[in-house]
């Protein structure tokens, strides 16, 4: 058994369980393991660890660290302040070595009604000077709680590498924070997974994928939430950052003066080789009625470098049914700045479902931006903003797909108004398809979507569709009205009316002569006409008169 600064390796966790703050060790090309420890907190404690490996300096070659399947339980009487970790690994420095690896898997922090602060299920960080490679894996770690109080910053999984040289790869996946009926205070914020890889000479990879934050029926002030966050910072080599398939779900409860909510965020800074940043297939669900949010983004991907860059924010989904949204809302946000090099930013197939709430700023289905120099391409394609219910959009500007680059590809972005009416928005722009699902019982005095901007609504080269319900509606259906401007169309604008999901009607869609309304006439009559024209009657033929027969003369009698 090795002894490090007076503590036996096997006795380390027992001392940690007692709540002691321990010193570190010096590691000599070895493997250090702290697995399968259980700690229960039943009273007041500070700085609680399920497992802790702290190495001041790694010497003479490689080192390998493991902290797996450790658990910290806090019962209803437990009170913890300071730091709380299911597993903690830190290498603060290293002499020249070949390979450094660390993993933390399956660690848990469980709160059963107690009071906890600064909780992270697993945290791993490696710092080194010169190395061939450094690898950090943080996987399947959980913070969970029912009832109780939660203060300051919480993390599901945290992984970080900082090196002068060597390939750096940090993978933080499948980590979760789940809190039910908790009191979240002191600026509580939460991140499901955080991955950072920084090296001055070598390739850098940071992956924060499939991490979640789930809050149910809880209350908070000044909180911000992120599913997964990845940073890659190389210098002189390639870099990859991914924040894919993360989720933030907040239902019930009250969240006053909230901050930003980001499903997945991937950022690459520096680098001279090929750069890739992706924030794809992330999910956000927000339904608390008593909630205030700043910026909300399903996926944000960014590259700030002079190298060739590809940045994508694709397939993210936002479901927003209640709350007050003070900042911009974006399904997917891709931003590539590659100096004079080639840069591609793509925001594709993102969806925002808006079923309620109040919105104060711009709403983007997808946004793809570059610095606009030569060799830049921005793609905003196939993004959807769908409106249902009764949201307040009167101060919102709705955008389907926005792109900024030397070459722009903007296509297939859709605005869907589904089964609702009386919606007012400040403006709509950058949509290539507008689809209206007319609600049953709609009257001639109703309007599905009203736009108040003084700028014309551009529906040139736009596909316009209306789906009529099987039940009865008025004959004249107002889909869109521009209060203070006009509707612009051209020969490439198409208008189609359907009954249900298929089958053409005799109904007609068109823009009124004053260019202020988009209207459906169910009976197919003129868009500006008020009544159905009376058909010309088929003439009745003149009957042929019956001829009067010539009477037979009576013969003159013979005298």
Coordinates of C-alpha atoms in Angstrom, one line a residue, residues 63-550:
X63 CA -0.3 8.8 -15.0
X64 CA -3.7 7.2 -15.0
X65 CA -6.6 8.3 -12.6
X66 CA -9.9 6.6 -12.0
X67 CA -12.8 7.7 -9.8
X68 CA -15.9 5.6 -10.6
X69 CA -19.2 4.6 -9.0
X70 CA -18.9 6.8 -5.9
X71 CA -22.0 8.2 -4.2
X72 CA -22.8 11.0 -1.8
X73 CA -26.2 11.0 0.0
X74 CA -27.6 14.0 1.8
X75 CA -30.6 13.2 4.0
X76 CA -33.3 15.6 5.1
X77 CA -31.2 16.7 8.1
X78 CA -28.0 17.2 6.1
X79 CA -26.6 20.6 5.5
X80 CA -23.5 21.1 3.4
X81 CA -21.6 24.2 2.4
X82 CA -18.3 24.7 0.6
X83 CA -17.9 22.2 -2.3
X84 CA -19.7 18.9 -2.9
X85 CA -18.4 16.3 -5.4
X86 CA -19.4 12.8 -6.1
X87 CA -15.9 12.4 -7.6
X88 CA -13.1 14.8 -7.9
X89 CA -9.8 14.4 -9.8
X90 CA -7.2 17.2 -10.3
X91 CA -3.7 17.1 -11.6
X92 CA -2.3 20.5 -11.0
X93 CA 1.0 20.1 -12.8
X94 CA 3.2 17.6 -14.6
X95 CA 6.8 17.2 -15.6
X96 CA 7.5 16.0 -19.2
X97 CA 5.5 12.9 -19.7
X98 CA 4.0 10.7 -22.4
X99 CA 0.3 10.2 -21.7
X100 CA -2.1 11.4 -19.0
X101 CA -5.6 10.0 -18.7
X102 CA -8.4 10.4 -16.2
X103 CA -11.9 9.1 -16.0
X104 CA -14.9 9.6 -13.7
X105 CA -17.9 7.4 -14.4
X106 CA -21.1 6.6 -12.7
X107 CA -20.8 8.9 -9.7
X108 CA -23.8 10.4 -8.0
X109 CA -24.9 13.1 -5.6
X110 CA -28.3 12.5 -4.2
X111 CA -30.2 15.1 -2.1
X112 CA -33.2 13.7 -0.1
X113 CA -34.4 17.0 1.3
X114 CA -31.3 18.5 2.7
X115 CA -29.4 21.8 1.9
X116 CA -26.5 21.6 -0.5
X117 CA -24.2 24.1 -2.4
X118 CA -21.8 24.0 -5.3
X119 CA -22.6 20.4 -6.2
X120 CA -21.0 18.5 -9.1
X121 CA -21.4 14.8 -9.7
X122 CA -17.9 14.5 -11.2
X123 CA -15.1 16.9 -11.9
X124 CA -11.8 16.0 -13.7
X125 CA -9.1 18.5 -14.7
X126 CA -5.6 17.8 -16.0
X127 CA -2.8 20.4 -16.2
X128 CA 0.5 19.5 -17.9
X129 CA 3.5 21.1 -19.5
X130 CA 4.7 18.8 -22.3
X131 CA 2.9 15.6 -23.1
X132 CA 2.2 13.3 -26.1
X133 CA -1.5 13.1 -25.2
X134 CA -4.0 13.9 -22.5
X135 CA -7.5 12.3 -22.3
X136 CA -10.3 13.1 -19.9
X137 CA -13.6 11.1 -19.8
X138 CA -16.5 12.1 -17.6
X139 CA -19.5 9.9 -18.3
X140 CA -22.9 9.0 -16.8
X141 CA -22.7 11.0 -13.6
X142 CA -25.8 12.4 -11.9
X143 CA -26.9 15.0 -9.4
X144 CA -30.5 14.4 -8.3
X145 CA -32.7 15.7 -5.6
X146 CA -36.3 15.8 -4.3
X147 CA -37.2 18.7 -2.1
X148 CA -34.5 20.6 -0.2
X149 CA -32.5 23.7 -1.1
X150 CA -29.8 24.2 -3.8
X151 CA -27.4 27.1 -3.9
X152 CA -24.9 28.5 -6.4
X153 CA -23.4 26.6 -9.4
X154 CA -24.3 23.0 -10.1
X155 CA -22.7 20.6 -12.6
X156 CA -23.5 17.1 -13.8
X157 CA -20.1 16.5 -15.3
X158 CA -17.0 18.7 -15.7
X159 CA -13.9 17.9 -17.7
X160 CA -10.9 20.2 -18.5
X161 CA -7.4 19.9 -20.0
X162 CA -4.7 22.6 -20.1
X163 CA -1.4 21.8 -21.6
X164 CA 1.6 23.5 -23.3
X165 CA 1.9 20.7 -25.8
X166 CA 0.3 17.4 -26.7
X167 CA -3.1 16.3 -28.2
X168 CA -5.9 17.1 -25.8
X169 CA -9.3 15.3 -25.8
X170 CA -12.0 15.9 -23.3
X171 CA -15.2 13.9 -23.4
X172 CA -18.2 14.8 -21.2
X173 CA -21.3 12.7 -21.9
X174 CA -24.5 11.4 -20.4
X175 CA -24.3 13.5 -17.3
X176 CA -27.6 14.7 -15.7
X177 CA -29.0 17.1 -13.2
X178 CA -32.5 16.3 -12.0
X179 CA -34.3 18.3 -9.3
X180 CA -37.9 17.9 -8.2
X181 CA -39.7 20.4 -6.0
X182 CA -36.5 22.1 -4.9
X183 CA -35.8 25.6 -3.7
X184 CA -33.0 27.0 -6.0
X185 CA -31.4 30.1 -4.5
X186 CA -28.3 32.3 -4.3
X187 CA -28.1 32.6 -8.1
X188 CA -28.5 28.8 -8.6
X189 CA -27.4 27.8 -12.1
X190 CA -26.8 24.4 -13.7
X191 CA -24.9 22.8 -16.5
X192 CA -25.4 19.2 -17.5
X193 CA -21.9 18.8 -19.0
X194 CA -18.9 21.1 -19.5
X195 CA -15.9 20.0 -21.6
X196 CA -12.7 22.1 -22.2
X197 CA -9.6 21.1 -24.1
X198 CA -6.7 23.7 -24.4
X199 CA -3.2 23.0 -25.8
X200 CA -0.7 25.4 -27.2
X201 CA 1.0 22.8 -29.5
X202 CA -1.3 20.1 -30.6
X203 CA -4.9 19.2 -31.6
X204 CA -7.8 19.9 -29.3
X205 CA -11.1 18.1 -29.0
X206 CA -13.9 18.9 -26.6
X207 CA -17.1 16.9 -26.6
X208 CA -20.1 17.8 -24.4
X209 CA -22.9 15.5 -25.7
X210 CA -26.1 13.9 -24.3
X211 CA -26.1 15.8 -21.0
X212 CA -29.3 17.1 -19.4
X213 CA -30.7 19.5 -16.9
X214 CA -34.3 18.7 -15.7
X215 CA -36.1 20.9 -13.2
X216 CA -39.7 20.1 -12.1
X217 CA -41.9 22.2 -9.9
X218 CA -39.0 24.1 -8.4
X219 CA -38.4 27.8 -7.7
X220 CA -35.4 30.0 -8.5
X221 CA -34.1 33.5 -8.9
X222 CA -31.3 34.7 -11.3
X223 CA -30.7 31.2 -12.7
X224 CA -29.1 30.2 -16.0
X225 CA -29.1 26.7 -17.5
X226 CA -27.1 24.9 -20.1
X227 CA -27.4 21.3 -21.3
X228 CA -23.8 20.9 -22.7
X229 CA -20.9 23.3 -23.2
X230 CA -17.7 22.6 -25.2
X231 CA -14.6 24.7 -25.7
X232 CA -11.6 23.7 -27.8
X233 CA -8.6 26.0 -27.7
X234 CA -5.7 24.8 -29.8
X235 CA -2.7 26.7 -31.1
X236 CA -1.1 25.5 -34.3
X237 CA -3.3 22.5 -35.0
X238 CA -6.8 21.4 -35.7
X239 CA -9.7 21.6 -33.3
X240 CA -13.2 20.1 -32.8
X241 CA -15.9 21.1 -30.3
X242 CA -19.3 19.4 -30.2
X243 CA -22.3 20.0 -28.0
X244 CA -24.9 17.6 -29.4
X245 CA -28.0 15.9 -28.1
X246 CA -28.2 17.8 -24.9
X247 CA -31.4 18.9 -23.2
X248 CA -32.8 21.4 -20.8
X249 CA -36.3 20.7 -19.5
X250 CA -38.0 23.1 -17.0
X251 CA -41.6 22.4 -16.1
X252 CA -43.8 23.9 -13.4
X253 CA -42.5 26.1 -10.6
X254 CA -41.5 29.8 -10.6
X255 CA -38.3 31.3 -12.1
X256 CA -38.0 35.0 -11.5
X257 CA -35.4 37.2 -13.2
X258 CA -33.9 34.2 -15.0
X259 CA -30.9 34.3 -17.2
X260 CA -30.1 32.5 -20.5
X261 CA -31.1 28.9 -21.4
X262 CA -28.8 27.2 -23.9
X263 CA -29.4 23.6 -25.1
X264 CA -25.8 23.1 -26.4
X265 CA -22.9 25.5 -27.0
X266 CA -19.7 24.6 -28.9
X267 CA -16.9 27.1 -29.3
X268 CA -13.5 26.9 -31.0
X269 CA -10.9 29.6 -30.5
X270 CA -7.6 29.8 -32.4
X271 CA -6.2 26.9 -34.5
X272 CA -4.5 26.8 -37.9
X273 CA -5.7 23.6 -39.3
X274 CA -9.3 22.5 -40.0
X275 CA -11.8 23.7 -37.4
X276 CA -15.2 22.1 -36.6
X277 CA -17.8 23.2 -34.1
X278 CA -21.3 21.6 -33.9
X279 CA -24.3 22.2 -31.7
X280 CA -26.8 19.8 -33.2
X281 CA -30.0 18.0 -32.0
X282 CA -30.3 19.7 -28.7
X283 CA -33.7 20.2 -26.9
X284 CA -35.2 22.9 -24.7
X285 CA -38.6 22.7 -23.1
X286 CA -39.8 25.6 -21.0
X287 CA -43.3 25.7 -19.5
X288 CA -43.4 27.6 -16.2
X289 CA -45.9 30.4 -16.4
X290 CA -44.1 32.4 -13.6
X291 CA -40.7 32.6 -15.3
X292 CA -38.5 35.3 -16.9
X293 CA -35.8 34.3 -19.3
X294 CA -33.1 36.2 -21.2
X295 CA -31.6 34.6 -24.3
X296 CA -32.8 31.2 -25.3
X297 CA -31.0 29.1 -27.9
X298 CA -31.3 25.4 -28.8
X299 CA -27.8 25.2 -30.2
X300 CA -25.0 27.7 -30.5
X301 CA -21.9 26.9 -32.5
X302 CA -19.0 29.4 -33.0
X303 CA -15.5 29.5 -34.4
X304 CA -13.2 32.4 -33.9
X305 CA -10.0 31.6 -35.8
X306 CA -8.0 32.3 -39.0
X307 CA -8.2 28.6 -40.0
X308 CA -10.6 26.9 -42.4
X309 CA -13.8 26.5 -40.4
X310 CA -17.1 24.6 -40.5
X311 CA -19.8 25.5 -37.9
X312 CA -23.2 23.9 -37.7
X313 CA -26.3 24.4 -35.5
X314 CA -28.7 21.8 -36.9
X315 CA -31.8 19.9 -35.8
X316 CA -32.4 21.7 -32.5
X317 CA -35.9 21.8 -31.1
X318 CA -37.4 24.4 -28.7
X319 CA -40.8 23.9 -27.1
X320 CA -41.9 27.1 -25.3
X321 CA -45.4 27.1 -23.8
X322 CA -45.3 29.8 -21.1
X323 CA -43.1 32.4 -19.5
X324 CA -41.7 35.9 -20.3
X325 CA -38.9 35.9 -22.9
X326 CA -37.0 39.2 -22.7
X327 CA -34.1 38.3 -25.0
X328 CA -33.7 36.7 -28.5
X329 CA -35.0 33.2 -29.1
X330 CA -33.0 31.1 -31.6
X331 CA -33.5 27.5 -32.8
X332 CA -29.9 27.2 -34.1
X333 CA -27.2 29.8 -34.2
X334 CA -24.0 29.3 -36.2
X335 CA -21.2 31.8 -36.3
X336 CA -17.9 31.4 -38.2
X337 CA -15.2 33.9 -38.4
X338 CA -12.2 32.6 -40.2
X339 CA -10.4 35.8 -41.2
X340 CA -9.5 35.5 -44.8
X341 CA -9.8 31.7 -44.9
X342 CA -12.8 29.5 -45.9
X343 CA -15.7 29.6 -43.5
X344 CA -19.0 27.8 -43.6
X345 CA -21.8 28.5 -41.1
X346 CA -25.0 26.4 -41.3
X347 CA -28.2 26.5 -39.4
X348 CA -30.6 23.9 -40.7
X349 CA -33.7 22.0 -39.7
X350 CA -34.2 23.7 -36.4
X351 CA -37.8 24.0 -35.0
X352 CA -39.3 26.4 -32.5
X353 CA -42.7 25.5 -31.1
X354 CA -44.4 28.5 -29.5
X355 CA -47.6 27.6 -27.6
X356 CA -47.7 30.4 -25.1
X357 CA -45.7 33.1 -23.2
X358 CA -44.8 36.7 -23.9
X359 CA -41.9 37.6 -26.2
X360 CA -40.0 40.9 -26.3
X361 CA -37.4 40.4 -29.0
X362 CA -36.4 38.6 -32.2
X363 CA -37.2 35.0 -32.8
X364 CA -35.0 33.1 -35.3
X365 CA -35.7 29.7 -36.6
X366 CA -32.1 29.5 -37.7
X367 CA -29.3 32.1 -38.0
X368 CA -26.0 31.5 -39.9
X369 CA -23.4 34.3 -39.8
X370 CA -19.8 34.8 -41.0
X371 CA -17.6 37.9 -41.2
X372 CA -18.8 38.3 -44.8
X373 CA -15.5 38.2 -46.5
X374 CA -14.7 36.2 -49.6
X375 CA -14.8 32.4 -49.3
X376 CA -17.5 32.6 -46.7
X377 CA -20.8 30.7 -47.0
X378 CA -23.9 30.9 -44.8
X379 CA -26.7 28.4 -45.0
X380 CA -30.1 28.9 -43.3
X381 CA -32.3 26.1 -44.6
X382 CA -35.4 24.2 -43.5
X383 CA -36.0 26.0 -40.2
X384 CA -39.5 26.2 -38.7
X385 CA -41.3 28.6 -36.4
X386 CA -44.7 27.2 -35.4
X387 CA -47.3 29.2 -33.5
X388 CA -50.2 27.7 -31.6
X389 CA -52.2 28.6 -28.5
X390 CA -52.3 32.3 -27.4
X391 CA -48.8 33.6 -27.1
X392 CA -48.1 37.3 -26.9
X393 CA -45.9 38.1 -29.9
X394 CA -46.9 41.8 -30.3
X395 CA -43.3 42.9 -29.7
X396 CA -41.6 40.1 -31.5
X397 CA -39.9 40.0 -34.9
X398 CA -40.2 36.5 -36.5
X399 CA -37.4 35.3 -38.8
X400 CA -37.3 32.0 -40.6
X401 CA -33.7 31.8 -41.7
X402 CA -31.1 34.6 -41.6
X403 CA -27.7 34.3 -43.3
X404 CA -24.7 36.6 -43.6
X405 CA -21.8 35.7 -45.9
X406 CA -20.3 36.3 -49.3
X407 CA -22.5 33.4 -50.5
X408 CA -25.9 33.0 -48.9
X409 CA -28.2 30.0 -49.1
X410 CA -31.7 30.7 -47.6
X411 CA -34.4 28.2 -48.5
X412 CA -37.2 26.1 -47.1
X413 CA -37.8 28.1 -43.9
X414 CA -41.4 28.0 -42.7
X415 CA -43.8 29.9 -40.5
X416 CA -46.7 27.7 -39.4
X417 CA -49.8 29.1 -37.7
X418 CA -51.6 26.1 -36.3
X419 CA -55.3 26.2 -35.2
X420 CA -55.2 29.6 -33.6
X421 CA -56.3 33.2 -34.4
X422 CA -55.9 36.7 -33.0
X423 CA -52.1 36.5 -33.0
X424 CA -50.2 39.8 -33.4
X425 CA -46.5 40.0 -34.3
X426 CA -44.4 43.1 -35.0
X427 CA -43.0 41.6 -38.3
X428 CA -42.3 38.4 -40.2
X429 CA -39.3 37.9 -42.6
X430 CA -37.0 35.4 -44.2
X431 CA -39.7 32.7 -44.6
X432 CA -40.1 30.8 -47.9
X433 CA -43.3 29.1 -46.8
X434 CA -46.3 30.2 -44.8
X435 CA -48.8 27.6 -43.7
X436 CA -52.1 28.4 -42.0
X437 CA -54.1 25.7 -40.3
X438 CA -57.5 27.4 -40.0
X439 CA -59.2 26.9 -36.6
X440 CA -62.7 25.5 -36.6
X441 CA -65.4 28.1 -36.1
X442 CA -63.4 31.0 -37.5
X443 CA -65.6 33.9 -38.5
X444 CA -65.2 36.7 -41.1
X445 CA -64.2 39.2 -38.3
X446 CA -61.3 37.0 -37.2
X447 CA -57.7 37.3 -38.3
X448 CA -55.2 34.5 -37.8
X449 CA -52.0 36.6 -37.9
X450 CA -51.7 40.4 -37.7
X451 CA -48.4 42.2 -38.5
X452 CA -47.9 45.8 -37.2
X453 CA -44.6 46.8 -38.8
X454 CA -44.5 49.8 -41.2
X455 CA -42.2 47.8 -43.5
X456 CA -43.9 45.7 -46.2
X457 CA -44.2 41.9 -45.6
X458 CA -42.2 40.3 -48.4
X459 CA -44.0 37.1 -49.7
X460 CA -42.3 37.1 -53.1
X461 CA -41.2 33.7 -54.2
X462 CA -43.1 32.2 -51.2
X463 CA -45.3 29.1 -50.9
X464 CA -48.6 30.0 -49.2
X465 CA -50.8 27.2 -47.9
X466 CA -54.1 27.1 -46.1
X467 CA -55.6 23.9 -44.5
X468 CA -59.3 24.2 -43.8
X469 CA -61.0 22.2 -41.1
X470 CA -63.7 19.7 -41.7
X471 CA -66.1 21.7 -39.6
X472 CA -67.8 24.8 -40.9
X473 CA -66.1 28.2 -41.1
X474 CA -67.0 31.5 -42.5
X475 CA -66.8 32.0 -46.3
X476 CA -64.2 34.7 -46.0
X477 CA -61.2 33.7 -43.9
X478 CA -58.5 36.3 -43.2
X479 CA -55.1 34.6 -42.8
X480 CA -52.8 37.6 -42.6
X481 CA -53.3 41.3 -42.2
X482 CA -50.6 44.1 -42.4
X483 CA -51.9 46.9 -40.3
X484 CA -49.5 49.6 -41.3
X485 CA -47.9 48.4 -44.5
X486 CA -48.6 46.1 -47.4
X487 CA -48.1 42.5 -48.6
X488 CA -45.6 42.1 -51.5
X489 CA -46.0 39.1 -53.9
X490 CA -44.8 38.2 -57.3
X491 CA -45.2 35.7 -60.1
X492 CA -43.2 33.1 -58.1
X493 CA -45.6 33.3 -55.1
X494 CA -47.9 30.2 -55.0
X495 CA -51.2 29.9 -53.2
X496 CA -52.9 26.6 -52.4
X497 CA -55.9 25.7 -50.3
X498 CA -56.5 22.2 -48.9
X499 CA -59.2 20.5 -46.9
X500 CA -57.6 18.5 -44.1
X501 CA -54.2 17.2 -45.1
X502 CA -55.0 16.5 -48.7
X503 CA -57.6 17.3 -51.4
X504 CA -58.0 20.6 -53.2
X505 CA -61.0 22.7 -52.5
X506 CA -62.9 25.0 -54.8
X507 CA -61.7 27.7 -52.3
X508 CA -59.4 30.4 -53.6
X509 CA -56.6 32.3 -51.8
X510 CA -55.4 35.8 -52.7
X511 CA -54.2 39.2 -51.6
X512 CA -56.8 42.0 -51.5
X513 CA -56.5 44.8 -53.9
X514 CA -55.2 47.2 -51.2
X515 CA -52.4 44.6 -50.6
X516 CA -53.2 44.5 -46.9
X517 CA -54.8 41.1 -46.4
X518 CA -54.2 37.5 -47.4
X519 CA -57.6 35.9 -47.6
X520 CA -59.3 32.6 -48.5
X521 CA -62.7 32.6 -50.1
X522 CA -64.2 29.2 -49.4
X523 CA -66.7 29.4 -52.3
X524 CA -64.1 30.4 -54.8
X525 CA -65.5 33.8 -55.4
X526 CA -63.5 37.0 -56.0
X527 CA -61.1 37.9 -53.2
X528 CA -62.5 41.4 -53.0
X529 CA -66.1 40.4 -53.7
X530 CA -68.6 40.3 -50.9
X531 CA -71.2 37.8 -52.2
X532 CA -71.3 34.8 -54.4
X533 CA -72.2 35.9 -58.0
X534 CA -75.8 34.9 -59.1
X535 CA -75.5 32.4 -61.9
X536 CA -77.1 33.4 -65.2
X537 CA -80.4 31.4 -65.5
X538 CA -80.9 29.0 -68.4
X539 CA -83.6 30.6 -70.7
X540 CA -87.0 28.8 -70.9
X541 CA -87.8 28.0 -74.6
X542 CA -90.9 29.6 -76.1
X543 CA -93.6 27.0 -76.4
X544 CA -94.9 26.2 -79.9
X545 CA -98.6 27.3 -80.0
X546 CA -101.2 24.7 -80.7
X547 CA -102.9 25.5 -84.1
X548 CA -106.6 26.2 -84.1
X549 CA -108.3 23.6 -86.4
X550 CA -110.2 24.9 -89.4

